[in-house]
PDB file of C-alpha atoms in Angstrom:
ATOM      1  CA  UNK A  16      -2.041 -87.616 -57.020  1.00  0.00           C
ATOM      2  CA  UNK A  17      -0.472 -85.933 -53.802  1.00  0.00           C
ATOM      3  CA  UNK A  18       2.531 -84.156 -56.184  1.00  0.00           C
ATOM      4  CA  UNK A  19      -0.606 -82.921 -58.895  1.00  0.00           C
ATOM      5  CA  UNK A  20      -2.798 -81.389 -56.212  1.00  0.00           C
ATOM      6  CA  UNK A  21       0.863 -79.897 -54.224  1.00  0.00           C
ATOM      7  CA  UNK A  22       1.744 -78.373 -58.194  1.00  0.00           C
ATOM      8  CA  UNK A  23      -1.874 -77.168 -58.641  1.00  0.00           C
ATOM      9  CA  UNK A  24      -2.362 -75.311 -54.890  1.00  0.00           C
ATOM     10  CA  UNK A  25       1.353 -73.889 -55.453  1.00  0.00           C
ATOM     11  CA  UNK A  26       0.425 -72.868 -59.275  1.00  0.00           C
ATOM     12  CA  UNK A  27      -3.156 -70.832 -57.699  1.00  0.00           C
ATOM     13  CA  UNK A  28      -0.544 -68.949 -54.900  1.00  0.00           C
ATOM     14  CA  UNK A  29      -0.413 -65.164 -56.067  1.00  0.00           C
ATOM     15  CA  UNK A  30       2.408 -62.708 -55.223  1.00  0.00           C
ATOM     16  CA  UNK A  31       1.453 -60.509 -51.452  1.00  0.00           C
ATOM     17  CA  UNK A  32       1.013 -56.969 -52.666  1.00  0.00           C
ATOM     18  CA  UNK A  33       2.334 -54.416 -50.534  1.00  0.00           C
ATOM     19  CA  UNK A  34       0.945 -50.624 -50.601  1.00  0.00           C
ATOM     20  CA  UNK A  35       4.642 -49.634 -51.085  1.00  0.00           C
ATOM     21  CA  UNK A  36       5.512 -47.367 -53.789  1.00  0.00           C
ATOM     22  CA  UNK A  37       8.485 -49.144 -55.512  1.00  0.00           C
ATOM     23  CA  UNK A  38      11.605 -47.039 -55.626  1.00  0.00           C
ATOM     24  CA  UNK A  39      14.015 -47.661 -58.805  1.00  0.00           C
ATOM     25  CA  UNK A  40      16.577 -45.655 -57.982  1.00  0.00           C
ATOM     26  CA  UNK A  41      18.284 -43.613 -55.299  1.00  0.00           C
ATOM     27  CA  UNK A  42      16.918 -40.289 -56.054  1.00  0.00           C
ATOM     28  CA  UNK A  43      13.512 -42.011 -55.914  1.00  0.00           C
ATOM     29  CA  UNK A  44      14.471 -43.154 -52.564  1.00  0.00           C
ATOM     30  CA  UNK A  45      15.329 -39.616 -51.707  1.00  0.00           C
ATOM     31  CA  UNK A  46      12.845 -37.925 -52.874  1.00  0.00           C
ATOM     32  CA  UNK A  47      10.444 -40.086 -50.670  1.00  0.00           C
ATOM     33  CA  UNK A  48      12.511 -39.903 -47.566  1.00  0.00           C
ATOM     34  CA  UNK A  49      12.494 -35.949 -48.027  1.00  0.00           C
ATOM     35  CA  UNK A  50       8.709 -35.920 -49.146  1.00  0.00           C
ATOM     36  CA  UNK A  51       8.023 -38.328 -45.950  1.00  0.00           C
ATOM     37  CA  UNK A  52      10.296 -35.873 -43.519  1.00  0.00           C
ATOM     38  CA  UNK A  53       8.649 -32.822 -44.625  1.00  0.00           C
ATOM     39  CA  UNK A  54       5.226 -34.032 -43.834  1.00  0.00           C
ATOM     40  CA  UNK A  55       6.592 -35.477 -40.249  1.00  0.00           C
ATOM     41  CA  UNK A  56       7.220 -31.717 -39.635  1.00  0.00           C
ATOM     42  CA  UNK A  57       4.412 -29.706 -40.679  1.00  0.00           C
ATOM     43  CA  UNK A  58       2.390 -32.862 -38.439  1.00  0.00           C
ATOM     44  CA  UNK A  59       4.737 -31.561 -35.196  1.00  0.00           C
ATOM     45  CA  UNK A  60       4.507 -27.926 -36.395  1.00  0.00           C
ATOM     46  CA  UNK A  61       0.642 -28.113 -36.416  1.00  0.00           C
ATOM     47  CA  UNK A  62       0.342 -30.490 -32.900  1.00  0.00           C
ATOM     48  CA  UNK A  63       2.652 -27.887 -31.197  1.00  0.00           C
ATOM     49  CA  UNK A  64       0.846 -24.842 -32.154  1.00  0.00           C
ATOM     50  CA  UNK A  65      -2.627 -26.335 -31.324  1.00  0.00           C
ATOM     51  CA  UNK A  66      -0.532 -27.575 -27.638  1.00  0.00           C
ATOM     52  CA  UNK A  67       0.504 -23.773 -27.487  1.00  0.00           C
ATOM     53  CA  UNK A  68      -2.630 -22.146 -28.215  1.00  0.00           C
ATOM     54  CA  UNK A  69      -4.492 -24.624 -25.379  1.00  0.00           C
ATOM     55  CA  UNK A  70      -2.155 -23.002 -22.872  1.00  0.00           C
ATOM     56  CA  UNK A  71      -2.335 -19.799 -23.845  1.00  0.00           C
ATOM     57  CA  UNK A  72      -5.660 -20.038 -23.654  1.00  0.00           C
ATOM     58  CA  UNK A  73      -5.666 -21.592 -20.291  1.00  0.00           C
ATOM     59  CA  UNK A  74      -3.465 -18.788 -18.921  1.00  0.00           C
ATOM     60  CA  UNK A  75      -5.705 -16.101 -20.092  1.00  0.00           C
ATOM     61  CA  UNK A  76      -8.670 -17.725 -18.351  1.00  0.00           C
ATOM     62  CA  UNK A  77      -6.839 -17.267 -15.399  1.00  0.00           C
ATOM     63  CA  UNK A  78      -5.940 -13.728 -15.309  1.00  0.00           C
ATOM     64  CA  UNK A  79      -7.742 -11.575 -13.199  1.00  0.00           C
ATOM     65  CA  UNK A  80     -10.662  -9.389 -15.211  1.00  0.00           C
ATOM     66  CA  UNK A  81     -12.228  -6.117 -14.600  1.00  0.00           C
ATOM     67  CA  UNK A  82     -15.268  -5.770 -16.871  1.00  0.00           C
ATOM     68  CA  UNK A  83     -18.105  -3.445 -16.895  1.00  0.00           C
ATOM     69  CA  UNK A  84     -17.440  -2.932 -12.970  1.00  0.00           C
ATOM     70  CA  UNK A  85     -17.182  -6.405 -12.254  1.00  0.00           C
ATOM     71  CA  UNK A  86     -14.009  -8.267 -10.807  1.00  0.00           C
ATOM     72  CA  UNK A  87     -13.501 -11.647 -11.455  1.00  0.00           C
ATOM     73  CA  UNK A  88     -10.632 -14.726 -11.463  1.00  0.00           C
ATOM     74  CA  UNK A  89     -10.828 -17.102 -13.645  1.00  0.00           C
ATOM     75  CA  UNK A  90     -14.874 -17.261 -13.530  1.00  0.00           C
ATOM     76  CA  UNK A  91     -15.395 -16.088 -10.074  1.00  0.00           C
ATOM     77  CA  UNK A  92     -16.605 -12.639  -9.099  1.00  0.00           C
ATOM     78  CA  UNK A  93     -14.594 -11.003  -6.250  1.00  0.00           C
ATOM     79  CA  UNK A  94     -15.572  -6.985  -6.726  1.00  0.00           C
ATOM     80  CA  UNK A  95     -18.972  -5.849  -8.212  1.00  0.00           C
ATOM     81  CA  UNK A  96     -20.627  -2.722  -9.106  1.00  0.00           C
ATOM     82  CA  UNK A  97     -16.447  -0.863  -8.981  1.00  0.00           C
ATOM     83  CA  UNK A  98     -16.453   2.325  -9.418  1.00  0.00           C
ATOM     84  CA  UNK A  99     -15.358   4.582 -12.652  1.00  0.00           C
ATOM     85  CA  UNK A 100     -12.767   6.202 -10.422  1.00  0.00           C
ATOM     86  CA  UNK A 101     -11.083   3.349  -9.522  1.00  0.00           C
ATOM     87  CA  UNK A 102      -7.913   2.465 -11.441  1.00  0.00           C
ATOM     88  CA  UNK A 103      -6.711  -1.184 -12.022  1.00  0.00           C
ATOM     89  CA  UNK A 104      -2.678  -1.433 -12.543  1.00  0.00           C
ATOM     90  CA  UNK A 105      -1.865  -4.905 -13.823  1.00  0.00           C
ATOM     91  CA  UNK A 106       1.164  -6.609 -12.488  1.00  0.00           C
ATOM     92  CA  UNK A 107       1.360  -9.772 -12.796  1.00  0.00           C
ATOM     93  CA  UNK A 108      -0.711 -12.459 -14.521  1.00  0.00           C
ATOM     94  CA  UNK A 109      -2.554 -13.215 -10.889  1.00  0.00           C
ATOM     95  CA  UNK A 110      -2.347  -9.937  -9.363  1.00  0.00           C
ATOM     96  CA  UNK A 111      -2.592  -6.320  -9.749  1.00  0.00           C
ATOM     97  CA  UNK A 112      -3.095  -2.920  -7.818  1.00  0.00           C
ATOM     98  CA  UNK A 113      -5.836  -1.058  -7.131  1.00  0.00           C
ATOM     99  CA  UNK A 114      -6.333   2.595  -6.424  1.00  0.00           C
ATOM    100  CA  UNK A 115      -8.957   5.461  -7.259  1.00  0.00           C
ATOM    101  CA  UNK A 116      -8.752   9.055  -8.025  1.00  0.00           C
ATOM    102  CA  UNK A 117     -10.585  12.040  -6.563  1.00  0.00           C
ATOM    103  CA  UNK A 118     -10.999  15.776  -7.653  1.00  0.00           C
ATOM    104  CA  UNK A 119      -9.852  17.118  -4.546  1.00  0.00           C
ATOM    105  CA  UNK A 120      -6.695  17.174  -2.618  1.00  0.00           C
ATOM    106  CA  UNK A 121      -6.805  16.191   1.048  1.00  0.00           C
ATOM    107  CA  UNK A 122      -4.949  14.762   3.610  1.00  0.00           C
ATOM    108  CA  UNK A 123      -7.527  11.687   3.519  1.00  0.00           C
ATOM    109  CA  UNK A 124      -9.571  10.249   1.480  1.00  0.00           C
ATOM    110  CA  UNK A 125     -12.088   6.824   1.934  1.00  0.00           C
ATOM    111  CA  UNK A 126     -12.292   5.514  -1.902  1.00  0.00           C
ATOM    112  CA  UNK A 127     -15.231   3.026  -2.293  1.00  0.00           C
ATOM    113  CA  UNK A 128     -14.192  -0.280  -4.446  1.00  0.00           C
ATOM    114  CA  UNK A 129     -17.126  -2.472  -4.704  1.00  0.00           C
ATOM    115  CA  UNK A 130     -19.330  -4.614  -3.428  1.00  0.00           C
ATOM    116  CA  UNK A 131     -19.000  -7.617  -1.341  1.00  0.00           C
ATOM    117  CA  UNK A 132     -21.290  -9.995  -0.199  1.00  0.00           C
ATOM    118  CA  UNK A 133     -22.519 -13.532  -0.088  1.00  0.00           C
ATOM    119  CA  UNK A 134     -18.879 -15.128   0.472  1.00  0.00           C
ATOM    120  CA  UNK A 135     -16.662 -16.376   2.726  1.00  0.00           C
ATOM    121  CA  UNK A 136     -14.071 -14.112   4.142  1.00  0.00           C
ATOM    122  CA  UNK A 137     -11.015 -13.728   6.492  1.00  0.00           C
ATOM    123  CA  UNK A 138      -9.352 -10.415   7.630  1.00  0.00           C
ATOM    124  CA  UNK A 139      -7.022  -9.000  10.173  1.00  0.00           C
ATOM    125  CA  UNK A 140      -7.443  -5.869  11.716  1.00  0.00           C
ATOM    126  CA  UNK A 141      -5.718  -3.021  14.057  1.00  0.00           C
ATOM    127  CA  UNK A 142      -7.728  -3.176  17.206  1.00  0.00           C
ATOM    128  CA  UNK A 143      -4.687  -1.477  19.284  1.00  0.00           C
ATOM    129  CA  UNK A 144      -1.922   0.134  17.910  1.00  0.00           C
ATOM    130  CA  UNK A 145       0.267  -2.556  18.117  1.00  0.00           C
ATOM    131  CA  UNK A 146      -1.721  -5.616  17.553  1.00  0.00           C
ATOM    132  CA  UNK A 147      -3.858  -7.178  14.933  1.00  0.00           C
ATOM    133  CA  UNK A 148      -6.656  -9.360  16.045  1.00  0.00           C
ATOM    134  CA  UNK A 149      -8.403 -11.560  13.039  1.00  0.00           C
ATOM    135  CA  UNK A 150     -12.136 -11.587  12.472  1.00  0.00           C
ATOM    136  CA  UNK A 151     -14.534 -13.850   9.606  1.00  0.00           C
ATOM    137  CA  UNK A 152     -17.670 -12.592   7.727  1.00  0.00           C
ATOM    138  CA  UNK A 153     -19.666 -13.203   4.756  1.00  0.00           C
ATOM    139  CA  UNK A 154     -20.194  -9.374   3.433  1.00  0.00           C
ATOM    140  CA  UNK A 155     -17.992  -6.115   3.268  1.00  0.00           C
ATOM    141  CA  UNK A 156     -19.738  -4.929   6.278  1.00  0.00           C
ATOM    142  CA  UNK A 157     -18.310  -7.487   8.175  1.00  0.00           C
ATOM    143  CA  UNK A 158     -15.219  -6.299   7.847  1.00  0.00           C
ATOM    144  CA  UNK A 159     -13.673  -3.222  10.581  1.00  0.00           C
ATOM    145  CA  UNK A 160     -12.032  -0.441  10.449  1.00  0.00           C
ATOM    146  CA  UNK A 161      -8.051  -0.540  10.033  1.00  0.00           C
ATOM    147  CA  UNK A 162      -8.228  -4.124   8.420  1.00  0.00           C
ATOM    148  CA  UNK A 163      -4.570  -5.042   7.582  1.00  0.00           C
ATOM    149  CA  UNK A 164      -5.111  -7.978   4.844  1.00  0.00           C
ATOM    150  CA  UNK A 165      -8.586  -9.246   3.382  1.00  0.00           C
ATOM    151  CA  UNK A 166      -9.135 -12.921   2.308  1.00  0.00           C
ATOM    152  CA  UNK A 167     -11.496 -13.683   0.189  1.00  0.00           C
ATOM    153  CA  UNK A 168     -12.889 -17.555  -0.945  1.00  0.00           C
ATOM    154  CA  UNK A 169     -14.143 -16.849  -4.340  1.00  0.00           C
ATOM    155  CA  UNK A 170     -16.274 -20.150  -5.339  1.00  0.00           C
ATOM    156  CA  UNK A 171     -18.225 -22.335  -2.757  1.00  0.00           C
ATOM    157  CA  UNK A 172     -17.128 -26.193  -2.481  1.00  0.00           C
ATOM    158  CA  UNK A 173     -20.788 -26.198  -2.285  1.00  0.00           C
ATOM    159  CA  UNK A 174     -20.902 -26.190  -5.857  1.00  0.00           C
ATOM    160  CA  UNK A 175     -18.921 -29.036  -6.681  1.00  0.00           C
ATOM    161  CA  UNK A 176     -15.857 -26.644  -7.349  1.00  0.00           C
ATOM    162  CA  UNK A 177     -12.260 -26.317  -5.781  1.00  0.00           C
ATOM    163  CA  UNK A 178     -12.331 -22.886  -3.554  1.00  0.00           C
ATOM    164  CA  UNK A 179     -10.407 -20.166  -5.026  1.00  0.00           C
ATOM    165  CA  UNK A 180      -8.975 -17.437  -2.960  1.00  0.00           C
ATOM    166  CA  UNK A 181      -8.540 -13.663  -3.782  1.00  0.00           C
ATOM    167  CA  UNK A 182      -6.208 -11.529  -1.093  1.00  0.00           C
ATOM    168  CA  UNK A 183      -6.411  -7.389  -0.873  1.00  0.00           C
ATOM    169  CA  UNK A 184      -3.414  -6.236   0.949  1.00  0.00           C
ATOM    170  CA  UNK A 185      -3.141  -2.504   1.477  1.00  0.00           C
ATOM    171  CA  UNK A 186       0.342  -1.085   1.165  1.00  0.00           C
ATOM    172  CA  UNK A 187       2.015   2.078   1.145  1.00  0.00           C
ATOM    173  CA  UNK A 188       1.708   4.609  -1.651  1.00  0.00           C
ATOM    174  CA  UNK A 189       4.573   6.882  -1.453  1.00  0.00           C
ATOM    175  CA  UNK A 190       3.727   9.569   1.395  1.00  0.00           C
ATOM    176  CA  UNK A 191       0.293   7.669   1.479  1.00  0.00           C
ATOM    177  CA  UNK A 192      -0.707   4.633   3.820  1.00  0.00           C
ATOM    178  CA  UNK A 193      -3.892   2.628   3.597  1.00  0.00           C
ATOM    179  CA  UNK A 194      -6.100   0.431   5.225  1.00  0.00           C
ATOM    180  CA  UNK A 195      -9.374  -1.477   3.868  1.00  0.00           C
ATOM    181  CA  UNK A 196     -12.795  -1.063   5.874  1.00  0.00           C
ATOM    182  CA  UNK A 197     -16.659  -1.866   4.972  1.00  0.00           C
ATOM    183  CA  UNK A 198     -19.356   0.081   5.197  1.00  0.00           C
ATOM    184  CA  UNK A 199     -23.093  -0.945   5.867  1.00  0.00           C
ATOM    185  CA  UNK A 200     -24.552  -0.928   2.573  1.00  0.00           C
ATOM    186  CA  UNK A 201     -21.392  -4.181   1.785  1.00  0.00           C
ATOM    187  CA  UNK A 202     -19.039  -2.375  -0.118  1.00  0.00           C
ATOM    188  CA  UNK A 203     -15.169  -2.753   0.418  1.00  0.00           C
ATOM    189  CA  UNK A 204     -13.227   0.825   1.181  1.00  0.00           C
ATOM    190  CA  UNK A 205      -9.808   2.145   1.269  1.00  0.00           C
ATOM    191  CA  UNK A 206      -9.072   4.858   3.556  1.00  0.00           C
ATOM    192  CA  UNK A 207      -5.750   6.317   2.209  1.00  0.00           C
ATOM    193  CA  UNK A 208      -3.926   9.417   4.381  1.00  0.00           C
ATOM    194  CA  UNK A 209      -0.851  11.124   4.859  1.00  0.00           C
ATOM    195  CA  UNK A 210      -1.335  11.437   8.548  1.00  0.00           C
ATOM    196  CA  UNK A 211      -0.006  15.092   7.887  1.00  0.00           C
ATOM    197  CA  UNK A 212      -2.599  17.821   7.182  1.00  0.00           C
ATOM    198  CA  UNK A 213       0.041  19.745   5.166  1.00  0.00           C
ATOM    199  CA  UNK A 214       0.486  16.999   2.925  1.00  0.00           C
ATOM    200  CA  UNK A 215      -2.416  16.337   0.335  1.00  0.00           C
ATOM    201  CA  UNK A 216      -2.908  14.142  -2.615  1.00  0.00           C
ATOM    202  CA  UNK A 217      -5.825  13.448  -4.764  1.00  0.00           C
ATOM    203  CA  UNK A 218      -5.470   9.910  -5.856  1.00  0.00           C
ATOM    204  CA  UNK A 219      -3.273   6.752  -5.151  1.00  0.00           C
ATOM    205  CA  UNK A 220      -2.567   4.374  -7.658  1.00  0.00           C
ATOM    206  CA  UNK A 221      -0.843   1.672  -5.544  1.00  0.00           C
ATOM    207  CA  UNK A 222      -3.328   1.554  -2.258  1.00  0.00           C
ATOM    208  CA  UNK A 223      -4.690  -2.029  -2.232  1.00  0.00           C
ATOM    209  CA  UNK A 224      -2.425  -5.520  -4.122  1.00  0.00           C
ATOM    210  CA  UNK A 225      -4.794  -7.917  -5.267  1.00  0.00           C
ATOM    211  CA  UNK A 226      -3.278 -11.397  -6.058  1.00  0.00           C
ATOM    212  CA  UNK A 227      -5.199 -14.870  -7.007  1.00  0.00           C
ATOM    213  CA  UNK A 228      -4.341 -18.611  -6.131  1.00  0.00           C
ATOM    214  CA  UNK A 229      -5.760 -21.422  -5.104  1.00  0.00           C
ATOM    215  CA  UNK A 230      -3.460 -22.230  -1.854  1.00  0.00           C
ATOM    216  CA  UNK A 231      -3.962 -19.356   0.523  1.00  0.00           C
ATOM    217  CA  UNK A 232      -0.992 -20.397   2.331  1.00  0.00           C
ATOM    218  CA  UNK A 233       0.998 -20.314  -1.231  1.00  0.00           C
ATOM    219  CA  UNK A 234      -0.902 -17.043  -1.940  1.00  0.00           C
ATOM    220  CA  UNK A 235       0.297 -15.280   0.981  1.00  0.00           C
ATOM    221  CA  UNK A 236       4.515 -16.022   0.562  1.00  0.00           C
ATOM    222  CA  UNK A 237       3.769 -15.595  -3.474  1.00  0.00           C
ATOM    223  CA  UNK A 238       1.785 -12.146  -2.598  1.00  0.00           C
ATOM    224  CA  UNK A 239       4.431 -10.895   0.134  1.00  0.00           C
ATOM    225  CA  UNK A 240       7.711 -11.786  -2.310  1.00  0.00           C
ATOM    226  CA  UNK A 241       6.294  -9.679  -4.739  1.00  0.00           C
ATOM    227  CA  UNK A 242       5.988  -6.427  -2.543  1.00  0.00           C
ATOM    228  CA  UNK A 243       9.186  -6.932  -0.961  1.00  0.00           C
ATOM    229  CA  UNK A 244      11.078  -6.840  -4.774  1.00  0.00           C
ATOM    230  CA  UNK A 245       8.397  -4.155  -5.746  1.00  0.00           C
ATOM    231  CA  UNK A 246       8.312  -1.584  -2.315  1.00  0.00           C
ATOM    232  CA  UNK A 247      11.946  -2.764  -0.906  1.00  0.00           C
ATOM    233  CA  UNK A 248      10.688  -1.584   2.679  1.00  0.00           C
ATOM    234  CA  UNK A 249      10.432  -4.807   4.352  1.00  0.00           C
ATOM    235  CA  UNK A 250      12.263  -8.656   4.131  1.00  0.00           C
ATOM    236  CA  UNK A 251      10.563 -11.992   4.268  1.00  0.00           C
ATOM    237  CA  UNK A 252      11.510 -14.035   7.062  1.00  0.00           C
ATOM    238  CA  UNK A 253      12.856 -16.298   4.124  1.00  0.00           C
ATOM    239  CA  UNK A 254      15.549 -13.446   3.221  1.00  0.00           C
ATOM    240  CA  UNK A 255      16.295 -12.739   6.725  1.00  0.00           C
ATOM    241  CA  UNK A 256      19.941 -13.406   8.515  1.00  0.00           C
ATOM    242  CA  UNK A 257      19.138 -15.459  12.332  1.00  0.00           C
ATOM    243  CA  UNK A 258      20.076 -13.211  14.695  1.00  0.00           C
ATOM    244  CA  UNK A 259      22.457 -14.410  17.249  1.00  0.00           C
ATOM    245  CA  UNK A 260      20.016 -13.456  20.052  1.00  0.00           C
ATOM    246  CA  UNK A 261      17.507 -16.197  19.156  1.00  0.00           C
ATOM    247  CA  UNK A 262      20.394 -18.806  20.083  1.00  0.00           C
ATOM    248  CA  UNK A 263      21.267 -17.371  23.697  1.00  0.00           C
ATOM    249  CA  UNK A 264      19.263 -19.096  26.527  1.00  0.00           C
ATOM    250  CA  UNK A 265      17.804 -15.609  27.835  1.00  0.00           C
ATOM    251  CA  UNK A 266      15.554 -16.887  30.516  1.00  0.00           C
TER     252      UNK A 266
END
């Protein structure tokens, strides 16, 4: 009885069925391997360019943006209500230059840049000659005459956000030095001059670099390598030789 019912159960058994095709010969094989390889690709072709188009995009979004008088990073308003005469000279994909124009020549000239107000800021300025003294405000016209660098926090942690910081260093301009200052009614000024009556200009390109990070200790080495390889006036303490002075007991 045991062997009938053992023949009958093994009798019922049917064959597993794979979803395999079934190859009869090596060009079959081939063929599928090839078909199977091709497919693998386009697959990586297609996830790579979707990877590369999500970066791309994400770099964009960071770029600094001047639209219809506004200034923002990624988001963030920095400058509003710029001027038409005011020139924006891309640099690099965080930073740029700014400068203005003016239809008459003159041995200075106080370009307006835009507004600034409601936001944290940090600036040093010339109170003497030879030293710079720092000073914090919320608006442009917190900020003095002869300011040397402006830092600016561009979102509030307030909001749930990481702060963002914006830096306006004004540089040298060929015969033309500047320095940023505010003015009651919050808006953010460059005074350019020559410091020579006899020598006149009616615009500068290059007054004020504008760079973007979200370390402002990163932001300022990142922000002074670039102007020493672009002006070639000045070396970062980085690039400098120790002088054998610093080493002799002096006192």
């Amino acid at each position: 009885m045991s062997m009938q019912v053992l023949m009958l159960s093994t009798a019922a058994r049917k064959p597993m069925q794979l979803n395999v095709p079934v190859l009869s010969s090596s060009s079959a094989l081939s063929s599928h391997c090839l078909k199977h390889k091709i497919c693998s690709h386009a697959y990586t072709l297609q996830s790579r360019k979707a990877w590369k188009h999500s970066v791309v995009s994400v770099l964009v979004d960071t770029k600094p943006v001047v639209k219809d008088g506004v200034l923002s990073y990624n988001g963030n308003n920095a400058l509003t209500g710029i001027p038409d005469n005011v020139v924006v000279t891309p640099w690099s994909n965080s930073s740029f230059f700014l400068g203005a124009t003016s239809t008459q020549s003159t041995s200075r000239h106080v370009f307006k840049l835009g507004l600034i107000q409601d936001v944290r800021l940090l600036c040093l300025f010339r109170f003497k000659i030879w030293w710079v003294i720092p000073r914090v405000g919320n608006s442009a016209s917190d900020i003095p005459v002869e300011t040397q660098m402006l830092l600016l926090e561009s979102s509030s942690q307030e909001d749930g956000e990481e702060p963002n910081y914006v830096v306006f260093l004004p540089v040298l301009d060929g015969d033309l030095r500047s320095s940023l200052q505010g003015n009651s009614s919050n808006e953010l000024e460059v005074c350019v001059e020559t410091g020579d009556p006899s020598i006149v200009a009616s615009e500068s390109l290059k007054a004020v670099f504008v760079n973007y990070g979200s370390n402002p200790f990163d932001l300022m080495k990142e922000s002074m390598k670039i102007l020493e390889e672009h002006l070639g006036t000045f070396t970062v303490r980085e690039s400098k030789q120790e002088s054998r002075f610093i080493t002799k007991k002096i006192w």
